[in-house]
Amino acid sequence: KTVHSSFSTENAQPGATTGSKVSKKIDPSSFRGKLKSYGELSKFRLSSMVVLTSGAGFAAAGMPLDYCTMAAVCVGTALCAGSAGTFNQLYEIDQDAKMKRTITRPLPSGNVSPTEAAVFGLSTGVAGTALLYAATNPLVAALGLANIGLYAGVYTYSKQHTEWNTWIGALVGAIPPVMG
């Protein structure tokens, strides 16, 4: 077990509450470790917010709600968002390896290889776009695919080069509710 604390833990008794946080290290090669790495690679928390905005856009379109189509929109959007997050991290491996905040991400830490990440990003992007095409309509699928390119390509590149990245990021964030 690893103990993280701002207090000295030399004399702490096991199980004592000294304000410390006890955490168990996960083996990155285990199934659970790989699952965690792929969740981080796809930026699961950010992707969850994207799915919420897509679902909210679907709900705002009015009644009656078709829950099967709504589920397809949300799952397809999640897959596309995961793809975009993965390609973003592939592009930024070198920068992520230099920053304390990002050095433990799956690619710089070596928990996921660039080849594995590329296959994952491509697979989730194709699956998400195909699901959106099959279960919704071609426009929603095109928006999902375009948002992968916009986020992973244009936005990610522009972060290092121009302040316009904020506007590009705003467009990336506005597309999922429209997809819904």
PDB file of C-alpha atoms in Angstrom:
ATOM      1  CA  LYS A   1       0.000   0.000   0.000  1.00  0.00           C
ATOM      2  CA  THR A   2       1.095   3.528  -0.696  1.00  0.00           C
ATOM      3  CA  VAL A   3       0.353   6.286   1.789  1.00  0.00           C
ATOM      4  CA  HIS A   4      -0.123   9.828   0.522  1.00  0.00           C
ATOM      5  CA  SER A   5      -0.194  12.500   3.170  1.00  0.00           C
ATOM      6  CA  SER A   6       0.991  15.924   4.105  1.00  0.00           C
ATOM      7  CA  PHE A   7       1.602  14.569   7.615  1.00  0.00           C
ATOM      8  CA  SER A   8       4.488  12.388   8.696  1.00  0.00           C
ATOM      9  CA  THR A   9       3.438   8.750   8.659  1.00  0.00           C
ATOM     10  CA  GLU A  10       6.520   7.277  10.328  1.00  0.00           C
ATOM     11  CA  ASN A  11       4.771   6.745  13.655  1.00  0.00           C
ATOM     12  CA  ALA A  12       1.250   6.328  12.321  1.00  0.00           C
ATOM     13  CA  GLN A  13      -0.651   3.237  13.347  1.00  0.00           C
ATOM     14  CA  PRO A  14      -2.162   1.097  10.580  1.00  0.00           C
ATOM     15  CA  GLY A  15      -5.742   2.193  10.003  1.00  0.00           C
ATOM     16  CA  ALA A  16      -5.217   5.434  11.941  1.00  0.00           C
ATOM     17  CA  THR A  17      -6.921   8.483  10.483  1.00  0.00           C
ATOM     18  CA  THR A  18      -4.229  11.124  10.210  1.00  0.00           C
ATOM     19  CA  GLY A  19      -5.716  12.852   7.215  1.00  0.00           C
ATOM     20  CA  SER A  20      -3.855  10.513   4.915  1.00  0.00           C
ATOM     21  CA  LYS A  21      -5.232   8.809   1.861  1.00  0.00           C
ATOM     22  CA  VAL A  22      -4.359   5.167   1.423  1.00  0.00           C
ATOM     23  CA  SER A  23      -4.408   3.920  -2.152  1.00  0.00           C
ATOM     24  CA  LYS A  24      -3.621   0.610  -3.757  1.00  0.00           C
ATOM     25  CA  LYS A  25      -1.414   0.643  -6.842  1.00  0.00           C
ATOM     26  CA  ILE A  26      -3.014  -1.010  -9.880  1.00  0.00           C
ATOM     27  CA  ASP A  27      -0.822  -3.220 -12.058  1.00  0.00           C
ATOM     28  CA  PRO A  28      -0.931  -1.580 -15.531  1.00  0.00           C
ATOM     29  CA  SER A  29      -0.630  -4.978 -17.253  1.00  0.00           C
ATOM     30  CA  SER A  30      -3.663  -6.447 -15.470  1.00  0.00           C
ATOM     31  CA  PHE A  31      -7.134  -6.320 -17.028  1.00  0.00           C
ATOM     32  CA  ARG A  32      -8.192  -3.693 -14.498  1.00  0.00           C
ATOM     33  CA  GLY A  33      -5.029  -1.690 -15.164  1.00  0.00           C
ATOM     34  CA  LYS A  34      -5.523  -1.808 -18.942  1.00  0.00           C
ATOM     35  CA  LEU A  35      -9.168  -0.810 -18.536  1.00  0.00           C
ATOM     36  CA  LYS A  36      -8.088   2.158 -16.395  1.00  0.00           C
ATOM     37  CA  SER A  37      -5.414   3.112 -18.947  1.00  0.00           C
ATOM     38  CA  TYR A  38      -7.871   3.015 -21.839  1.00  0.00           C
ATOM     39  CA  GLY A  39     -10.346   5.074 -19.803  1.00  0.00           C
ATOM     40  CA  GLU A  40      -7.634   7.683 -19.274  1.00  0.00           C
ATOM     41  CA  LEU A  41      -6.583   7.456 -22.914  1.00  0.00           C
ATOM     42  CA  SER A  42     -10.116   8.157 -24.076  1.00  0.00           C
ATOM     43  CA  LYS A  43     -10.438  10.960 -21.511  1.00  0.00           C
ATOM     44  CA  PHE A  44     -13.423   9.203 -19.950  1.00  0.00           C
ATOM     45  CA  ARG A  45     -14.428  12.048 -17.608  1.00  0.00           C
ATOM     46  CA  LEU A  46     -14.348  14.666 -20.377  1.00  0.00           C
ATOM     47  CA  SER A  47     -16.097  12.275 -22.766  1.00  0.00           C
ATOM     48  CA  SER A  48     -18.825  11.740 -20.172  1.00  0.00           C
ATOM     49  CA  MET A  49     -19.569  15.459 -20.177  1.00  0.00           C
ATOM     50  CA  VAL A  50     -19.704  15.421 -23.980  1.00  0.00           C
ATOM     51  CA  VAL A  51     -22.216  12.544 -23.837  1.00  0.00           C
ATOM     52  CA  LEU A  52     -24.329  14.477 -21.323  1.00  0.00           C
ATOM     53  CA  THR A  53     -24.507  17.474 -23.653  1.00  0.00           C
ATOM     54  CA  SER A  54     -25.415  15.220 -26.565  1.00  0.00           C
ATOM     55  CA  GLY A  55     -28.152  13.540 -24.511  1.00  0.00           C
ATOM     56  CA  ALA A  56     -29.403  16.935 -23.368  1.00  0.00           C
ATOM     57  CA  GLY A  57     -29.572  18.085 -26.990  1.00  0.00           C
ATOM     58  CA  PHE A  58     -31.583  14.976 -27.844  1.00  0.00           C
ATOM     59  CA  ALA A  59     -33.978  15.556 -24.931  1.00  0.00           C
ATOM     60  CA  ALA A  60     -34.344  19.241 -25.856  1.00  0.00           C
ATOM     61  CA  ALA A  61     -35.495  18.278 -29.352  1.00  0.00           C
ATOM     62  CA  GLY A  62     -38.887  17.461 -27.879  1.00  0.00           C
ATOM     63  CA  MET A  63     -41.245  14.601 -27.241  1.00  0.00           C
ATOM     64  CA  PRO A  64     -41.826  11.772 -27.779  1.00  0.00           C
ATOM     65  CA  LEU A  65     -38.398  10.453 -26.829  1.00  0.00           C
ATOM     66  CA  ASP A  66     -37.125   7.412 -28.679  1.00  0.00           C
ATOM     67  CA  TYR A  67     -34.886   5.846 -26.039  1.00  0.00           C
ATOM     68  CA  CYS A  68     -33.195   3.438 -28.477  1.00  0.00           C
ATOM     69  CA  THR A  69     -32.129   6.306 -30.731  1.00  0.00           C
ATOM     70  CA  MET A  70     -31.096   8.374 -27.722  1.00  0.00           C
ATOM     71  CA  ALA A  71     -28.949   5.479 -26.481  1.00  0.00           C
ATOM     72  CA  ALA A  72     -27.370   5.163 -29.935  1.00  0.00           C
ATOM     73  CA  VAL A  73     -26.628   8.900 -30.008  1.00  0.00           C
ATOM     74  CA  CYS A  74     -25.033   8.750 -26.564  1.00  0.00           C
ATOM     75  CA  VAL A  75     -22.972   5.604 -27.211  1.00  0.00           C
ATOM     76  CA  GLY A  76     -21.905   6.805 -30.672  1.00  0.00           C
ATOM     77  CA  THR A  77     -20.941  10.182 -29.238  1.00  0.00           C
ATOM     78  CA  ALA A  78     -18.980   8.481 -26.432  1.00  0.00           C
ATOM     79  CA  LEU A  79     -17.054   6.382 -28.939  1.00  0.00           C
ATOM     80  CA  CYS A  80     -16.278   9.425 -31.109  1.00  0.00           C
ATOM     81  CA  ALA A  81     -15.229  11.466 -28.064  1.00  0.00           C
ATOM     82  CA  GLY A  82     -13.002   8.618 -26.876  1.00  0.00           C
ATOM     83  CA  SER A  83     -11.404   8.465 -30.308  1.00  0.00           C
ATOM     84  CA  ALA A  84     -10.761  12.206 -30.315  1.00  0.00           C
ATOM     85  CA  GLY A  85      -9.222  12.078 -26.829  1.00  0.00           C
ATOM     86  CA  THR A  86      -6.988   9.191 -27.862  1.00  0.00           C
ATOM     87  CA  PHE A  87      -5.710  10.920 -31.000  1.00  0.00           C
ATOM     88  CA  ASN A  88      -5.179  14.103 -28.963  1.00  0.00           C
ATOM     89  CA  GLN A  89      -2.903  12.197 -26.593  1.00  0.00           C
ATOM     90  CA  LEU A  90      -1.082  10.470 -29.455  1.00  0.00           C
ATOM     91  CA  TYR A  91      -0.272  13.879 -30.902  1.00  0.00           C
ATOM     92  CA  GLU A  92       0.892  15.231 -27.540  1.00  0.00           C
ATOM     93  CA  ILE A  93       3.046  12.337 -26.235  1.00  0.00           C
ATOM     94  CA  ASP A  94       6.232  14.442 -26.175  1.00  0.00           C
ATOM     95  CA  GLN A  95       4.590  17.409 -24.438  1.00  0.00           C
ATOM     96  CA  ASP A  96       2.808  15.140 -21.937  1.00  0.00           C
ATOM     97  CA  ALA A  97       6.105  13.444 -21.051  1.00  0.00           C
ATOM     98  CA  LYS A  98       7.557  16.830 -20.010  1.00  0.00           C
ATOM     99  CA  MET A  99       4.797  17.981 -17.648  1.00  0.00           C
ATOM    100  CA  LYS A 100       4.262  16.754 -14.103  1.00  0.00           C
ATOM    101  CA  ARG A 101       0.468  16.895 -14.541  1.00  0.00           C
ATOM    102  CA  THR A 102       0.473  14.635 -17.622  1.00  0.00           C
ATOM    103  CA  ILE A 103       3.547  12.415 -17.299  1.00  0.00           C
ATOM    104  CA  THR A 104       1.501   9.568 -15.810  1.00  0.00           C
ATOM    105  CA  ARG A 105      -0.907   9.438 -18.761  1.00  0.00           C
ATOM    106  CA  PRO A 106      -1.005   6.041 -20.507  1.00  0.00           C
ATOM    107  CA  LEU A 107       1.277   6.933 -23.440  1.00  0.00           C
ATOM    108  CA  PRO A 108       4.156   8.773 -21.714  1.00  0.00           C
ATOM    109  CA  SER A 109       4.125   6.242 -18.863  1.00  0.00           C
ATOM    110  CA  GLY A 110       4.304   3.334 -21.323  1.00  0.00           C
ATOM    111  CA  ASN A 111       1.115   1.678 -20.030  1.00  0.00           C
ATOM    112  CA  VAL A 112      -0.247   1.802 -23.594  1.00  0.00           C
ATOM    113  CA  SER A 113       1.936   1.761 -26.711  1.00  0.00           C
ATOM    114  CA  PRO A 114       1.401   4.290 -29.500  1.00  0.00           C
ATOM    115  CA  THR A 115       0.350   1.432 -31.797  1.00  0.00           C
ATOM    116  CA  GLU A 116      -2.249   0.199 -29.281  1.00  0.00           C
ATOM    117  CA  ALA A 117      -3.520   3.758 -28.889  1.00  0.00           C
ATOM    118  CA  ALA A 118      -3.762   4.288 -32.653  1.00  0.00           C
ATOM    119  CA  VAL A 119      -5.709   1.041 -33.089  1.00  0.00           C
ATOM    120  CA  PHE A 120      -7.987   1.982 -30.180  1.00  0.00           C
ATOM    121  CA  GLY A 121      -8.558   5.505 -31.508  1.00  0.00           C
ATOM    122  CA  LEU A 122      -9.277   4.271 -35.012  1.00  0.00           C
ATOM    123  CA  SER A 123     -11.561   1.474 -33.751  1.00  0.00           C
ATOM    124  CA  THR A 124     -13.627   3.723 -31.499  1.00  0.00           C
ATOM    125  CA  GLY A 125     -13.851   6.399 -34.207  1.00  0.00           C
ATOM    126  CA  VAL A 126     -15.046   3.933 -36.852  1.00  0.00           C
ATOM    127  CA  ALA A 127     -17.450   2.209 -34.441  1.00  0.00           C
ATOM    128  CA  GLY A 128     -18.885   5.517 -33.203  1.00  0.00           C
ATOM    129  CA  THR A 129     -19.351   6.933 -36.679  1.00  0.00           C
ATOM    130  CA  ALA A 130     -20.881   3.677 -37.967  1.00  0.00           C
ATOM    131  CA  LEU A 131     -23.301   3.491 -35.032  1.00  0.00           C
ATOM    132  CA  LEU A 132     -24.363   7.097 -35.534  1.00  0.00           C
ATOM    133  CA  TYR A 133     -24.828   6.492 -39.265  1.00  0.00           C
ATOM    134  CA  ALA A 134     -26.822   3.280 -38.796  1.00  0.00           C
ATOM    135  CA  ALA A 135     -28.991   4.330 -35.856  1.00  0.00           C
ATOM    136  CA  THR A 136     -29.502   8.056 -36.446  1.00  0.00           C
ATOM    137  CA  ASN A 137     -28.709   9.683 -39.796  1.00  0.00           C
ATOM    138  CA  PRO A 138     -25.765  10.598 -42.034  1.00  0.00           C
ATOM    139  CA  LEU A 139     -25.623  14.184 -40.762  1.00  0.00           C
ATOM    140  CA  VAL A 140     -25.145  13.131 -37.136  1.00  0.00           C
ATOM    141  CA  ALA A 141     -22.490  10.622 -38.218  1.00  0.00           C
ATOM    142  CA  ALA A 142     -20.711  13.324 -40.237  1.00  0.00           C
ATOM    143  CA  LEU A 143     -20.782  15.679 -37.246  1.00  0.00           C
ATOM    144  CA  GLY A 144     -19.318  12.951 -35.024  1.00  0.00           C
ATOM    145  CA  LEU A 145     -16.525  12.248 -37.492  1.00  0.00           C
ATOM    146  CA  ALA A 146     -15.894  15.955 -38.083  1.00  0.00           C
ATOM    147  CA  ASN A 147     -15.648  16.553 -34.342  1.00  0.00           C
ATOM    148  CA  ILE A 148     -12.957  13.864 -34.044  1.00  0.00           C
ATOM    149  CA  GLY A 149     -10.917  15.674 -36.694  1.00  0.00           C
ATOM    150  CA  LEU A 150     -11.663  19.101 -35.283  1.00  0.00           C
ATOM    151  CA  TYR A 151     -10.652  18.188 -31.717  1.00  0.00           C
ATOM    152  CA  ALA A 152      -7.787  15.789 -32.399  1.00  0.00           C
ATOM    153  CA  GLY A 153      -6.437  17.706 -35.369  1.00  0.00           C
ATOM    154  CA  VAL A 154      -7.245  21.388 -35.558  1.00  0.00           C
ATOM    155  CA  TYR A 155      -7.811  22.123 -31.849  1.00  0.00           C
ATOM    156  CA  THR A 156      -4.885  20.042 -30.580  1.00  0.00           C
ATOM    157  CA  TYR A 157      -2.491  21.572 -33.117  1.00  0.00           C
ATOM    158  CA  SER A 158      -3.722  25.121 -32.477  1.00  0.00           C
ATOM    159  CA  LYS A 159      -3.166  24.895 -28.689  1.00  0.00           C
ATOM    160  CA  GLN A 160       0.584  25.266 -29.282  1.00  0.00           C
ATOM    161  CA  HIS A 161       0.314  27.932 -31.958  1.00  0.00           C
ATOM    162  CA  THR A 162      -2.548  30.389 -31.514  1.00  0.00           C
ATOM    163  CA  GLU A 163      -5.046  31.765 -29.062  1.00  0.00           C
ATOM    164  CA  TRP A 164      -7.738  30.901 -31.609  1.00  0.00           C
ATOM    165  CA  ASN A 165      -7.695  27.440 -30.041  1.00  0.00           C
ATOM    166  CA  THR A 166     -10.270  28.736 -27.536  1.00  0.00           C
ATOM    167  CA  TRP A 167     -12.728  29.468 -30.343  1.00  0.00           C
ATOM    168  CA  ILE A 168     -12.016  26.149 -32.009  1.00  0.00           C
ATOM    169  CA  GLY A 169     -12.577  24.418 -28.655  1.00  0.00           C
ATOM    170  CA  ALA A 170     -15.885  26.252 -28.280  1.00  0.00           C
ATOM    171  CA  LEU A 171     -16.994  24.909 -31.649  1.00  0.00           C
ATOM    172  CA  VAL A 172     -15.920  21.388 -30.607  1.00  0.00           C
ATOM    173  CA  GLY A 173     -18.065  21.754 -27.481  1.00  0.00           C
ATOM    174  CA  ALA A 174     -21.073  23.100 -29.389  1.00  0.00           C
ATOM    175  CA  ILE A 175     -21.328  20.205 -31.838  1.00  0.00           C
ATOM    176  CA  PRO A 176     -22.454  17.374 -29.467  1.00  0.00           C
ATOM    177  CA  PRO A 177     -25.692  19.098 -28.375  1.00  0.00           C
ATOM    178  CA  VAL A 178     -26.454  19.696 -32.058  1.00  0.00           C
ATOM    179  CA  MET A 179     -25.780  16.011 -32.724  1.00  0.00           C
ATOM    180  CA  GLY A 180     -28.352  15.176 -30.045  1.00  0.00           C
TER     181      GLY A 180
END
